[in-house]
């Protein structure tokens, strides 16, 4: 048995982009994210978050800070009937040679083997090209770049689709 998954980036997809976010007060959910997750769930997708958190290695916040905001975030999802299967984070800095920091595919590959995920039936939704590249490297070909937070070079992007907001993904991902 394999499962199909919607992989979500965190900053810029779930919550509004804030540099080195770790305070709960600064965590603002993006409009439509809960509806989108409920929709994906109803289609039988599991939801997994994959997030670069270099602020940990850079010393802007600690692993404990990260875990606190993560637990809080999970409660917000649970309160709306959304189950996040797992969250993978890379704590390393940009000079790291780790295999988990996107655009490296490590977090996706870890998820794939932990949950026996069918990557061909899965999707990645991110707001930066590194999200798309990482997913492609892990064998995910269904990718969506959301235009939030970062300027996007649509023409040079590897994404399958570029959308103005996560709401637009509901029509796109609509088949069981
Ligand atoms: Zn890493």
mmCIF file of C-alpha atoms in Angstrom, residues 87-165:
data_model
loop_
_atom_site.group_PDB
_atom_site.id
_atom_site.type_symbol
_atom_site.label_atom_id
_atom_site.label_comp_id
_atom_site.label_asym_id
_atom_site.label_seq_id
_atom_site.Cartn_x
_atom_site.Cartn_y
_atom_site.Cartn_z
ATOM 1 C CA UNK A 87 6.540 17.807 9.269
ATOM 2 C CA UNK A 88 10.139 17.630 8.137
ATOM 3 C CA UNK A 89 12.467 20.543 8.711
ATOM 4 C CA UNK A 90 16.051 21.298 7.809
ATOM 5 C CA UNK A 91 17.799 23.266 10.578
ATOM 6 C CA UNK A 92 20.976 23.817 8.573
ATOM 7 C CA UNK A 93 22.390 27.032 7.139
ATOM 8 C CA UNK A 94 22.819 27.953 3.512
ATOM 9 C CA UNK A 95 26.473 26.920 3.487
ATOM 10 C CA UNK A 96 25.639 23.488 4.772
ATOM 11 C CA UNK A 97 26.365 20.434 2.679
ATOM 12 C CA UNK A 98 23.434 18.563 4.214
ATOM 13 C CA UNK A 99 21.097 16.614 1.987
ATOM 14 C CA UNK A 100 17.919 18.032 3.531
ATOM 15 C CA UNK A 101 18.047 21.742 2.764
ATOM 16 C CA UNK A 102 15.871 22.456 -0.271
ATOM 17 C CA UNK A 103 16.732 22.411 -3.201
ATOM 18 C CA UNK A 104 18.210 19.129 -1.973
ATOM 19 C CA UNK A 105 15.538 16.415 -1.893
ATOM 20 C CA UNK A 106 16.437 14.849 1.473
ATOM 21 C CA UNK A 107 13.245 15.706 3.358
ATOM 22 C CA UNK A 108 11.075 14.354 0.558
ATOM 23 C CA UNK A 109 13.077 11.138 0.301
ATOM 24 C CA UNK A 110 12.880 10.638 4.048
ATOM 25 C CA UNK A 111 9.106 11.063 3.900
ATOM 26 C CA UNK A 112 8.856 8.736 0.925
ATOM 27 C CA UNK A 113 10.552 5.861 2.697
ATOM 28 C CA UNK A 114 8.913 6.514 6.073
ATOM 29 C CA UNK A 115 5.368 6.446 4.662
ATOM 30 C CA UNK A 116 5.740 4.511 1.418
ATOM 31 C CA UNK A 117 4.573 7.458 -0.647
ATOM 32 C CA UNK A 118 3.697 7.205 -4.314
ATOM 33 C CA UNK A 119 5.619 10.232 -5.542
ATOM 34 C CA UNK A 120 4.015 10.123 -9.004
ATOM 35 C CA UNK A 121 0.590 10.623 -7.457
ATOM 36 C CA UNK A 122 1.830 13.326 -5.091
ATOM 37 C CA UNK A 123 2.125 17.076 -5.388
ATOM 38 C CA UNK A 124 4.430 19.786 -4.116
ATOM 39 C CA UNK A 125 3.125 23.284 -3.439
ATOM 40 C CA UNK A 126 5.772 25.919 -2.764
ATOM 41 C CA UNK A 127 6.493 29.589 -3.269
ATOM 42 C CA UNK A 128 10.111 29.368 -4.343
ATOM 43 C CA UNK A 129 11.904 27.623 -7.143
ATOM 44 C CA UNK A 130 13.969 25.634 -4.625
ATOM 45 C CA UNK A 131 10.734 23.914 -3.544
ATOM 46 C CA UNK A 132 10.064 22.824 -7.099
ATOM 47 C CA UNK A 133 13.623 21.695 -7.782
ATOM 48 C CA UNK A 134 13.767 19.687 -4.550
ATOM 49 C CA UNK A 135 10.488 17.969 -5.364
ATOM 50 C CA UNK A 136 11.593 17.173 -8.915
ATOM 51 C CA UNK A 137 14.811 15.658 -7.596
ATOM 52 C CA UNK A 138 12.734 13.416 -5.343
ATOM 53 C CA UNK A 139 10.632 12.181 -8.261
ATOM 54 C CA UNK A 140 7.618 14.463 -7.824
ATOM 55 C CA UNK A 141 6.530 15.866 -11.159
ATOM 56 C CA UNK A 142 3.266 17.543 -10.094
ATOM 57 C CA UNK A 143 4.376 20.904 -8.770
ATOM 58 C CA UNK A 144 2.728 24.229 -8.085
ATOM 59 C CA UNK A 145 4.471 27.519 -7.536
ATOM 60 C CA UNK A 146 2.315 29.987 -5.616
ATOM 61 C CA UNK A 147 2.981 33.630 -6.290
ATOM 62 C CA UNK A 148 3.417 34.854 -2.739
ATOM 63 C CA UNK A 149 6.398 36.245 -0.978
ATOM 64 C CA UNK A 150 8.966 36.011 -3.717
ATOM 65 C CA UNK A 151 9.323 37.394 -7.188
ATOM 66 C CA UNK A 152 8.972 34.525 -9.562
ATOM 67 C CA UNK A 153 10.488 34.079 -12.976
ATOM 68 C CA UNK A 154 7.550 32.167 -14.407
ATOM 69 C CA UNK A 155 9.154 31.522 -17.751
ATOM 70 C CA UNK A 156 12.235 29.908 -16.276
ATOM 71 C CA UNK A 157 10.456 27.974 -13.559
ATOM 72 C CA UNK A 158 10.380 24.201 -13.530
ATOM 73 C CA UNK A 159 6.939 24.218 -11.922
ATOM 74 C CA UNK A 160 4.072 22.410 -13.653
ATOM 75 C CA UNK A 161 1.754 25.266 -12.702
ATOM 76 C CA UNK A 162 2.126 28.804 -11.407
ATOM 77 C CA UNK A 163 -0.882 30.105 -9.485
ATOM 78 C CA UNK A 164 -1.861 33.390 -7.880
ATOM 79 C CA UNK A 165 -2.958 31.738 -4.660
#
